[in-house]
Amino acid sequence: MDSISSGVYIIDKEYNIIDFNETAGILYPSLEVSKKCYKCLMGLESPCLPCPVRKGIKGPRTYFDPIRHIYETVDAVDMPLVDGSHGHALIFSTVGQEERNAAVTTEEDDQLIKLGIIQALSSDFLDVYHFNIPSGQITSYRTGGHALRVNEALDRGYKAAIREYIDYNVHPDDRDYMYAMTDMGYIVKTLKEKESFAVHYRTKRNDGIHHYFVKCARVGAADSFENVVMAFANEDDDILDKLDHEKSLSRSSTLKRQLLIVDDDNASSKMLADILADDYELIFTTDSNNAISILHEHYRSISMILLNIEMRGMNGYQFLESLQGDHFLSNIPIVITAVSDTPEIEEKCLSLGAVDFIEQPFNANLLRMKLKSALRLKESAALLTAIEFDDLTGLYTKDAFIHHAENLIKNNPDIKFNLYIFKLEDMDLLNEQYGNGKVDEVLKYIADSIRSADIKSGIQGRLSASRIICIADQKYLSYSDEEIGKTINIFSADSPIRSAIVKIGIYENINHRIPVTQLIDRTRRSMNKLRNQYQNVIARYDDTVRAVIEKEQRIEACMVEALDQGQFKVYYQPKHSASTGRLTGAEALIRWIHPEYGFMSPADFIPLFEKNGFITSIDRFVAKRVIDNISDWQNKGLLAVPVSINYSRRDLLFNNDFGYVLSYADSKKVDFKLIHVEITESMYVDNQALLMERIRDIRNCGIQIEMDDFGSGYSSLGLIKDMPLDVIKLDMSFMRDFEKQRDIIKLIIDMAHSLGKSIVAEGVETESQLRTLQYFGCDTIQGYYFSKPLPGEEFEEYIRKH
């Protein structure tokens, strides 16, 4: 290792620099103990994409350094630190082109770093769109180790593409807002004033509301405004608490603030209009009672009140008194106007809640300055309140709860704490049935019930839209199942919606050394076992949940390495004609054979991969291997049978990633008719309009669509008549209880044939099942009767024999 081009530095688990050698300090003068390494080395606000520590990768990674404009290889080793915790020693070295070509690289990440996109975003996103303003060129990238691609949908232009995306994906209540926020004119104007901004929005699907955000940023220097990047990311429902506040801030920066002017003097009102109309949206009323009605209806949008203290009827003092007792209206700043200004009048107005006083006739500049000052104070206070407390429940927000809970645990090392999460079930359904206002009452009721428990050494917060969290000393909050059950019964009996179900996750006697965010995550994971269970409403974090989490962590730690090292294999299960027994196709199945853990069931890793996004790499790996094998069979003169591949919901619906399969098949000269796509039955209840569009696009290329797992409990028989399908695959559960299911199987086969669709029966194992299915007119048989799933080499031999 060349001492001039290499160095060593040590970081803790939070990426803070603990120490570095002399060479590292020379190469990177910005290195400084206690600072984040990614800030010093890469100028980023989050860990570097190719970092081995971040990705849990063993072995060196090569990446492009945007500060020194060279390629470097970095390797990491775990090491104990002097305080007893664990950290990492990182060794970096400049590499030449030849070494770089031989190293493990991250080409897509390099490209994003070279273009300055990662630096601009300061985060990690799945989908990144790069816009060159002068040329109008749009390029789409996938980050995190996926291949570079161009999204064909963007060929129609930005405006059409973004409109289509919003119409298909964004919750109806957020669409107008998203149209405005993603208008390229607005984006350009905003980014000329600041480097980046984020917009949160919701999608609505049958399985609940999901939350996303899009971040827009300019690339390059502010005085050379030519390139914009837009990145989309998924967020869980924890952001809902911040959504309305952030929207109001975004809107307030683009729309005029509303001022309510309460004044029965026409001359005074006209002067105010002349001075303020260009800067504010003005609402006038001459009646105090009418003003209160306006405020009750529009209190969220009105930024300030200008009140003439000398009005007739209900005078200004009475108006101020009426607002003092109102929780919402008392937060709106009031500036008093009057012809005469005496210390007594001003003092009385201020004591009743007014924030400032201005004398008539108005000095225009002074009036504008006082209004700006009052608004600035109000918005600063609102921001602090939004950060600290939840508007609806009055409890701490998520971030504030975590902060105070960390201090509570730290300052009370001898107290045994329990963590509780209370979740209002089926919140979307309740909103549709009873309305948002009624559901808000339920959430406030739950919050008040927990708060009224008079818990000593405890705090409460609103964790997300439907979840309220509490940490408490075991002594002051009962936690037996029987007592918690009574609490839930009280919720049901006295709740504004009696049918509302509250489920509770409990982490007893928490470990004081574990961060609160991890305690929350573990408690929420324990609640996963309550899904679709309405009798069981209590879930505890225990050894079973701990084992699941540890298993998932082990899987995530080695999944990238496993793919690189060829631990994933594609197996093929043959499909045979039911009538002739002839080989007609196969299904491609992913298998993971780990050197330490052995054979790992797809049920153990596929759901996790769908959650963490690694499923895209797996989908692409399977598709590529299948296409390669079909190409080999053709080149060897073998029968090239159609092979069905399973494609995930994430890649088909949201990433629209199937273009990769088409492109690769075309490059290998594989006929699209030899590729079938299997889509699980459950996907058909999720965003049907978008799914139909995706399926039609794929079928138009000559690819057949198969519905997998039909009969597993999601879709109705009537649903499939409208779906663009070619094949229906009977779920193998029908075969497990074959004799009892015979009539249903025959009904499904007859129905499918009447709709022009063929039937595949999975899980067929016996001669009796085969004969009955032949009699019923089933088209294709898949199962151990003919063959178990076979590795690629064995399936090639199977083709030769059949």
PDB file of N, CA and C in Angstrom, residues 475-553:
ATOM      1  N   LYS A 475     -44.258   0.290  38.427  1.00  0.00           N
ATOM      2  CA  LYS A 475     -45.051   0.423  39.649  1.00  0.00           C
ATOM      3  C   LYS A 475     -46.312   1.255  39.438  1.00  0.00           C
ATOM      4  N   TYR A 476     -46.297   2.149  38.454  1.00  0.00           N
ATOM      5  CA  TYR A 476     -47.382   3.120  38.342  1.00  0.00           C
ATOM      6  C   TYR A 476     -48.332   2.856  37.175  1.00  0.00           C
ATOM      7  N   LEU A 477     -48.083   1.800  36.407  1.00  0.00           N
ATOM      8  CA  LEU A 477     -49.008   1.478  35.325  1.00  0.00           C
ATOM      9  C   LEU A 477     -49.195  -0.029  35.307  1.00  0.00           C
ATOM     10  N   SER A 478     -50.426  -0.467  35.543  1.00  0.00           N
ATOM     11  CA  SER A 478     -50.687  -1.906  35.574  1.00  0.00           C
ATOM     12  C   SER A 478     -50.409  -2.496  34.203  1.00  0.00           C
ATOM     13  N   TYR A 479     -49.896  -3.709  34.207  1.00  0.00           N
ATOM     14  CA  TYR A 479     -49.510  -4.279  32.932  1.00  0.00           C
ATOM     15  C   TYR A 479     -49.845  -5.760  32.819  1.00  0.00           C
ATOM     16  N   SER A 480     -50.634  -6.308  33.747  1.00  0.00           N
ATOM     17  CA  SER A 480     -51.082  -7.681  33.571  1.00  0.00           C
ATOM     18  C   SER A 480     -52.101  -7.738  32.442  1.00  0.00           C
ATOM     19  N   ASP A 481     -52.197  -8.891  31.777  1.00  0.00           N
ATOM     20  CA  ASP A 481     -53.143  -9.025  30.665  1.00  0.00           C
ATOM     21  C   ASP A 481     -54.564  -8.724  31.111  1.00  0.00           C
ATOM     22  N   GLU A 482     -54.916  -9.165  32.325  1.00  0.00           N
ATOM     23  CA  GLU A 482     -56.275  -8.954  32.816  1.00  0.00           C
ATOM     24  C   GLU A 482     -56.567  -7.469  32.980  1.00  0.00           C
ATOM     25  N   GLU A 483     -55.624  -6.743  33.572  1.00  0.00           N
ATOM     26  CA  GLU A 483     -55.838  -5.311  33.809  1.00  0.00           C
ATOM     27  C   GLU A 483     -55.822  -4.534  32.498  1.00  0.00           C
ATOM     28  N   ILE A 484     -54.914  -4.927  31.589  1.00  0.00           N
ATOM     29  CA  ILE A 484     -54.899  -4.255  30.286  1.00  0.00           C
ATOM     30  C   ILE A 484     -56.188  -4.545  29.537  1.00  0.00           C
ATOM     31  N   GLY A 485     -56.691  -5.764  29.677  1.00  0.00           N
ATOM     32  CA  GLY A 485     -57.966  -6.101  29.049  1.00  0.00           C
ATOM     33  C   GLY A 485     -59.087  -5.213  29.541  1.00  0.00           C
ATOM     34  N   LYS A 486     -59.077  -4.927  30.869  1.00  0.00           N
ATOM     35  CA  LYS A 486     -60.094  -4.025  31.420  1.00  0.00           C
ATOM     36  C   LYS A 486     -59.967  -2.631  30.819  1.00  0.00           C
ATOM     37  N   THR A 487     -58.727  -2.198  30.650  1.00  0.00           N
ATOM     38  CA  THR A 487     -58.500  -0.876  30.055  1.00  0.00           C
ATOM     39  C   THR A 487     -59.085  -0.811  28.652  1.00  0.00           C
ATOM     40  N   ILE A 488     -58.848  -1.883  27.880  1.00  0.00           N
ATOM     41  CA  ILE A 488     -59.369  -1.919  26.515  1.00  0.00           C
ATOM     42  C   ILE A 488     -60.889  -1.928  26.514  1.00  0.00           C
ATOM     43  N   ASN A 489     -61.491  -2.645  27.497  1.00  0.00           N
ATOM     44  CA  ASN A 489     -62.943  -2.651  27.592  1.00  0.00           C
ATOM     45  C   ASN A 489     -63.485  -1.263  27.874  1.00  0.00           C
ATOM     46  N   ILE A 490     -62.746  -0.518  28.701  1.00  0.00           N
ATOM     47  CA  ILE A 490     -63.148   0.866  28.966  1.00  0.00           C
ATOM     48  C   ILE A 490     -63.093   1.680  27.679  1.00  0.00           C
ATOM     49  N   PHE A 491     -62.015   1.459  26.892  1.00  0.00           N
ATOM     50  CA  PHE A 491     -61.920   2.149  25.611  1.00  0.00           C
ATOM     51  C   PHE A 491     -63.165   1.859  24.768  1.00  0.00           C
ATOM     52  N   SER A 492     -63.549   0.587  24.708  1.00  0.00           N
ATOM     53  CA  SER A 492     -64.666   0.192  23.852  1.00  0.00           C
ATOM     54  C   SER A 492     -65.980   0.770  24.350  1.00  0.00           C
ATOM     55  N   ALA A 493     -66.178   0.772  25.669  1.00  0.00           N
ATOM     56  CA  ALA A 493     -67.456   1.207  26.218  1.00  0.00           C
ATOM     57  C   ALA A 493     -67.645   2.715  26.132  1.00  0.00           C
ATOM     58  N   ASP A 494     -66.603   3.455  26.423  1.00  0.00           N
ATOM     59  CA  ASP A 494     -66.729   4.905  26.518  1.00  0.00           C
ATOM     60  C   ASP A 494     -66.194   5.649  25.303  1.00  0.00           C
ATOM     61  N   SER A 495     -65.599   4.943  24.388  1.00  0.00           N
ATOM     62  CA  SER A 495     -64.990   5.586  23.226  1.00  0.00           C
ATOM     63  C   SER A 495     -66.047   6.249  22.357  1.00  0.00           C
ATOM     64  N   PRO A 496     -65.709   7.368  21.708  1.00  0.00           N
ATOM     65  CA  PRO A 496     -66.639   7.996  20.760  1.00  0.00           C
ATOM     66  C   PRO A 496     -67.083   7.047  19.649  1.00  0.00           C
ATOM     67  N   ILE A 497     -66.274   6.038  19.334  1.00  0.00           N
ATOM     68  CA  ILE A 497     -66.677   4.979  18.400  1.00  0.00           C
ATOM     69  C   ILE A 497     -66.546   3.667  19.159  1.00  0.00           C
ATOM     70  N   ARG A 498     -67.667   3.077  19.559  1.00  0.00           N
ATOM     71  CA  ARG A 498     -67.612   1.909  20.440  1.00  0.00           C
ATOM     72  C   ARG A 498     -66.986   0.692  19.752  1.00  0.00           C
ATOM     73  N   SER A 499     -67.098   0.635  18.444  1.00  0.00           N
ATOM     74  CA  SER A 499     -66.553  -0.523  17.722  1.00  0.00           C
ATOM     75  C   SER A 499     -65.049  -0.413  17.503  1.00  0.00           C
ATOM     76  N   ALA A 500     -64.460   0.713  17.854  1.00  0.00           N
ATOM     77  CA  ALA A 500     -63.024   0.902  17.634  1.00  0.00           C
ATOM     78  C   ALA A 500     -62.228  -0.096  18.464  1.00  0.00           C
ATOM     79  N   ILE A 501     -61.234  -0.685  17.842  1.00  0.00           N
ATOM     80  CA  ILE A 501     -60.387  -1.682  18.498  1.00  0.00           C
ATOM     81  C   ILE A 501     -59.014  -1.069  18.752  1.00  0.00           C
ATOM     82  N   VAL A 502     -58.537  -1.202  19.972  1.00  0.00           N
ATOM     83  CA  VAL A 502     -57.210  -0.721  20.343  1.00  0.00           C
ATOM     84  C   VAL A 502     -56.336  -1.939  20.650  1.00  0.00           C
ATOM     85  N   LYS A 503     -55.214  -2.052  19.973  1.00  0.00           N
ATOM     86  CA  LYS A 503     -54.267  -3.123  20.248  1.00  0.00           C
ATOM     87  C   LYS A 503     -53.030  -2.542  20.936  1.00  0.00           C
ATOM     88  N   ILE A 504     -52.417  -3.369  21.772  1.00  0.00           N
ATOM     89  CA  ILE A 504     -51.330  -2.866  22.609  1.00  0.00           C
ATOM     90  C   ILE A 504     -50.106  -3.745  22.457  1.00  0.00           C
ATOM     91  N   GLY A 505     -48.985  -3.118  22.194  1.00  0.00           N
ATOM     92  CA  GLY A 505     -47.701  -3.802  22.205  1.00  0.00           C
ATOM     93  C   GLY A 505     -46.937  -3.405  23.459  1.00  0.00           C
ATOM     94  N   ILE A 506     -46.294  -4.379  24.095  1.00  0.00           N
ATOM     95  CA  ILE A 506     -45.644  -4.136  25.383  1.00  0.00           C
ATOM     96  C   ILE A 506     -44.216  -4.663  25.350  1.00  0.00           C
ATOM     97  N   TYR A 507     -43.299  -3.816  25.798  1.00  0.00           N
ATOM     98  CA  TYR A 507     -41.921  -4.244  26.034  1.00  0.00           C
ATOM     99  C   TYR A 507     -41.673  -4.077  27.526  1.00  0.00           C
ATOM    100  N   GLU A 508     -41.659  -5.197  28.258  1.00  0.00           N
ATOM    101  CA  GLU A 508     -41.516  -5.147  29.708  1.00  0.00           C
ATOM    102  C   GLU A 508     -40.057  -5.056  30.121  1.00  0.00           C
ATOM    103  N   ASN A 509     -39.836  -4.284  31.180  1.00  0.00           N
ATOM    104  CA  ASN A 509     -38.501  -4.179  31.780  1.00  0.00           C
ATOM    105  C   ASN A 509     -37.439  -3.945  30.704  1.00  0.00           C
ATOM    106  N   ILE A 510     -37.540  -2.809  30.065  1.00  0.00           N
ATOM    107  CA  ILE A 510     -36.671  -2.498  28.931  1.00  0.00           C
ATOM    108  C   ILE A 510     -35.200  -2.499  29.339  1.00  0.00           C
ATOM    109  N   ASN A 511     -34.369  -2.774  28.374  1.00  0.00           N
ATOM    110  CA  ASN A 511     -32.920  -2.711  28.572  1.00  0.00           C
ATOM    111  C   ASN A 511     -32.487  -1.245  28.473  1.00  0.00           C
ATOM    112  N   HIS A 512     -31.929  -0.708  29.542  1.00  0.00           N
ATOM    113  CA  HIS A 512     -31.566   0.711  29.575  1.00  0.00           C
ATOM    114  C   HIS A 512     -30.475   1.064  28.565  1.00  0.00           C
ATOM    115  N   ARG A 513     -29.735   0.085  28.109  1.00  0.00           N
ATOM    116  CA  ARG A 513     -28.624   0.373  27.192  1.00  0.00           C
ATOM    117  C   ARG A 513     -29.072   0.423  25.731  1.00  0.00           C
ATOM    118  N   ILE A 514     -30.305   0.010  25.458  1.00  0.00           N
ATOM    119  CA  ILE A 514     -30.795  -0.017  24.076  1.00  0.00           C
ATOM    120  C   ILE A 514     -31.433   1.332  23.745  1.00  0.00           C
ATOM    121  N   PRO A 515     -31.088   1.950  22.601  1.00  0.00           N
ATOM    122  CA  PRO A 515     -31.701   3.229  22.223  1.00  0.00           C
ATOM    123  C   PRO A 515     -33.220   3.117  22.126  1.00  0.00           C
ATOM    124  N   VAL A 516     -33.896   4.215  22.423  1.00  0.00           N
ATOM    125  CA  VAL A 516     -35.364   4.222  22.422  1.00  0.00           C
ATOM    126  C   VAL A 516     -35.910   3.853  21.046  1.00  0.00           C
ATOM    127  N   THR A 517     -35.247   4.293  19.983  1.00  0.00           N
ATOM    128  CA  THR A 517     -35.738   3.955  18.634  1.00  0.00           C
ATOM    129  C   THR A 517     -35.774   2.447  18.430  1.00  0.00           C
ATOM    130  N   GLN A 518     -34.784   1.738  18.966  1.00  0.00           N
ATOM    131  CA  GLN A 518     -34.783   0.275  18.847  1.00  0.00           C
ATOM    132  C   GLN A 518     -35.850  -0.353  19.726  1.00  0.00           C
ATOM    133  N   LEU A 519     -36.076   0.215  20.907  1.00  0.00           N
ATOM    134  CA  LEU A 519     -37.145  -0.289  21.775  1.00  0.00           C
ATOM    135  C   LEU A 519     -38.496  -0.167  21.066  1.00  0.00           C
ATOM    136  N   ILE A 520     -38.695   0.966  20.408  1.00  0.00           N
ATOM    137  CA  ILE A 520     -39.942   1.180  19.671  1.00  0.00           C
ATOM    138  C   ILE A 520     -40.068   0.174  18.535  1.00  0.00           C
ATOM    139  N   ASP A 521     -38.986  -0.003  17.779  1.00  0.00           N
ATOM    140  CA  ASP A 521     -39.014  -0.932  16.653  1.00  0.00           C
ATOM    141  C   ASP A 521     -39.326  -2.349  17.123  1.00  0.00           C
ATOM    142  N   ARG A 522     -38.728  -2.763  18.226  1.00  0.00           N
ATOM    143  CA  ARG A 522     -38.970  -4.112  18.726  1.00  0.00           C
ATOM    144  C   ARG A 522     -40.418  -4.277  19.191  1.00  0.00           C
ATOM    145  N   THR A 523     -40.942  -3.257  19.837  1.00  0.00           N
ATOM    146  CA  THR A 523     -42.332  -3.346  20.302  1.00  0.00           C
ATOM    147  C   THR A 523     -43.291  -3.402  19.130  1.00  0.00           C
ATOM    148  N   ARG A 524     -43.024  -2.597  18.100  1.00  0.00           N
ATOM    149  CA  ARG A 524     -43.880  -2.617  16.918  1.00  0.00           C
ATOM    150  C   ARG A 524     -43.793  -3.955  16.199  1.00  0.00           C
ATOM    151  N   ARG A 525     -42.603  -4.527  16.134  1.00  0.00           N
ATOM    152  CA  ARG A 525     -42.465  -5.840  15.501  1.00  0.00           C
ATOM    153  C   ARG A 525     -43.256  -6.899  16.248  1.00  0.00           C
ATOM    154  N   SER A 526     -43.283  -6.777  17.576  1.00  0.00           N
ATOM    155  CA  SER A 526     -44.055  -7.754  18.355  1.00  0.00           C
ATOM    156  C   SER A 526     -45.534  -7.686  17.997  1.00  0.00           C
ATOM    157  N   MET A 527     -46.009  -6.510  17.570  1.00  0.00           N
ATOM    158  CA  MET A 527     -47.418  -6.346  17.229  1.00  0.00           C
ATOM    159  C   MET A 527     -47.760  -6.941  15.872  1.00  0.00           C
ATOM    160  N   ASN A 528     -46.747  -7.302  15.080  1.00  0.00           N
ATOM    161  CA  ASN A 528     -47.029  -7.900  13.770  1.00  0.00           C
ATOM    162  C   ASN A 528     -47.822  -9.192  13.903  1.00  0.00           C
ATOM    163  N   LYS A 529     -47.624  -9.906  15.003  1.00  0.00           N
ATOM    164  CA  LYS A 529     -48.338 -11.175  15.146  1.00  0.00           C
ATOM    165  C   LYS A 529     -49.823 -10.972  15.468  1.00  0.00           C
ATOM    166  N   LEU A 530     -50.238  -9.718  15.680  1.00  0.00           N
ATOM    167  CA  LEU A 530     -51.652  -9.432  15.921  1.00  0.00           C
ATOM    168  C   LEU A 530     -52.410  -9.120  14.641  1.00  0.00           C
ATOM    169  N   ARG A 531     -51.713  -9.076  13.508  1.00  0.00           N
ATOM    170  CA  ARG A 531     -52.378  -8.749  12.249  1.00  0.00           C
ATOM    171  C   ARG A 531     -53.463  -9.780  11.934  1.00  0.00           C
ATOM    172  N   ASN A 532     -54.606  -9.259  11.511  1.00  0.00           N
ATOM    173  CA  ASN A 532     -55.746 -10.099  11.138  1.00  0.00           C
ATOM    174  C   ASN A 532     -56.266 -10.929  12.308  1.00  0.00           C
ATOM    175  N   GLN A 533     -55.924 -10.538  13.518  1.00  0.00           N
ATOM    176  CA  GLN A 533     -56.461 -11.188  14.710  1.00  0.00           C
ATOM    177  C   GLN A 533     -57.271 -10.157  15.491  1.00  0.00           C
ATOM    178  N   TYR A 534     -58.540 -10.452  15.724  1.00  0.00           N
ATOM    179  CA  TYR A 534     -59.387  -9.491  16.413  1.00  0.00           C
ATOM    180  C   TYR A 534     -59.742  -9.948  17.827  1.00  0.00           C
ATOM    181  N   GLN A 535     -59.427 -11.202  18.152  1.00  0.00           N
ATOM    182  CA  GLN A 535     -59.628 -11.662  19.524  1.00  0.00           C
ATOM    183  C   GLN A 535     -58.420 -11.314  20.387  1.00  0.00           C
ATOM    184  N   ASN A 536     -57.242 -11.412  19.806  1.00  0.00           N
ATOM    185  CA  ASN A 536     -56.016 -11.118  20.539  1.00  0.00           C
ATOM    186  C   ASN A 536     -55.633  -9.655  20.321  1.00  0.00           C
ATOM    187  N   VAL A 537     -55.499  -8.921  21.397  1.00  0.00           N
ATOM    188  CA  VAL A 537     -55.222  -7.490  21.274  1.00  0.00           C
ATOM    189  C   VAL A 537     -53.967  -7.074  22.027  1.00  0.00           C
ATOM    190  N   ILE A 538     -53.278  -8.011  22.640  1.00  0.00           N
ATOM    191  CA  ILE A 538     -52.069  -7.698  23.399  1.00  0.00           C
ATOM    192  C   ILE A 538     -50.909  -8.516  22.855  1.00  0.00           C
ATOM    193  N   ALA A 539     -49.801  -7.859  22.579  1.00  0.00           N
ATOM    194  CA  ALA A 539     -48.599  -8.549  22.106  1.00  0.00           C
ATOM    195  C   ALA A 539     -47.418  -8.062  22.922  1.00  0.00           C
ATOM    196  N   ARG A 540     -46.591  -9.005  23.373  1.00  0.00           N
ATOM    197  CA  ARG A 540     -45.438  -8.666  24.181  1.00  0.00           C
ATOM    198  C   ARG A 540     -44.157  -8.970  23.414  1.00  0.00           C
ATOM    199  N   TYR A 541     -43.171  -8.125  23.598  1.00  0.00           N
ATOM    200  CA  TYR A 541     -41.859  -8.417  23.037  1.00  0.00           C
ATOM    201  C   TYR A 541     -41.249  -9.529  23.877  1.00  0.00           C
ATOM    202  N   ASP A 542     -40.952 -10.669  23.228  1.00  0.00           N
ATOM    203  CA  ASP A 542     -40.447 -11.818  23.968  1.00  0.00           C
ATOM    204  C   ASP A 542     -39.364 -12.514  23.156  1.00  0.00           C
ATOM    205  N   ASP A 543     -38.993 -13.698  23.610  1.00  0.00           N
ATOM    206  CA  ASP A 543     -37.906 -14.422  22.945  1.00  0.00           C
ATOM    207  C   ASP A 543     -38.259 -14.775  21.508  1.00  0.00           C
ATOM    208  N   THR A 544     -39.538 -15.039  21.247  1.00  0.00           N
ATOM    209  CA  THR A 544     -39.947 -15.383  19.881  1.00  0.00           C
ATOM    210  C   THR A 544     -39.720 -14.212  18.942  1.00  0.00           C
ATOM    211  N   VAL A 545     -40.157 -13.027  19.358  1.00  0.00           N
ATOM    212  CA  VAL A 545     -39.958 -11.830  18.532  1.00  0.00           C
ATOM    213  C   VAL A 545     -38.472 -11.530  18.407  1.00  0.00           C
ATOM    214  N   ARG A 546     -37.753 -11.673  19.517  1.00  0.00           N
ATOM    215  CA  ARG A 546     -36.312 -11.424  19.503  1.00  0.00           C
ATOM    216  C   ARG A 546     -35.623 -12.344  18.486  1.00  0.00           C
ATOM    217  N   ALA A 547     -36.037 -13.593  18.449  1.00  0.00           N
ATOM    218  CA  ALA A 547     -35.434 -14.544  17.510  1.00  0.00           C
ATOM    219  C   ALA A 547     -35.712 -14.144  16.068  1.00  0.00           C
ATOM    220  N   VAL A 548     -36.937 -13.665  15.796  1.00  0.00           N
ATOM    221  CA  VAL A 548     -37.283 -13.222  14.431  1.00  0.00           C
ATOM    222  C   VAL A 548     -36.419 -12.032  14.027  1.00  0.00           C
ATOM    223  N   ILE A 549     -36.271 -11.062  14.920  1.00  0.00           N
ATOM    224  CA  ILE A 549     -35.470  -9.879  14.614  1.00  0.00           C
ATOM    225  C   ILE A 549     -34.016 -10.266  14.373  1.00  0.00           C
ATOM    226  N   GLU A 550     -33.473 -11.106  15.243  1.00  0.00           N
ATOM    227  CA  GLU A 550     -32.079 -11.522  15.085  1.00  0.00           C
ATOM    228  C   GLU A 550     -31.886 -12.271  13.771  1.00  0.00           C
ATOM    229  N   LYS A 551     -32.863 -13.084  13.414  1.00  0.00           N
ATOM    230  CA  LYS A 551     -32.772 -13.829  12.158  1.00  0.00           C
ATOM    231  C   LYS A 551     -32.779 -12.871  10.965  1.00  0.00           C
ATOM    232  N   GLU A 552     -33.687 -11.877  11.009  1.00  0.00           N
ATOM    233  CA  GLU A 552     -33.737 -10.896   9.925  1.00  0.00           C
ATOM    234  C   GLU A 552     -32.430 -10.114   9.833  1.00  0.00           C
ATOM    235  N   GLN A 553     -31.862  -9.772  10.973  1.00  0.00           N
ATOM    236  CA  GLN A 553     -30.598  -9.037  10.979  1.00  0.00           C
ATOM    237  C   GLN A 553     -29.478  -9.871  10.372  1.00  0.00           C
TER     238      GLN A 553
END
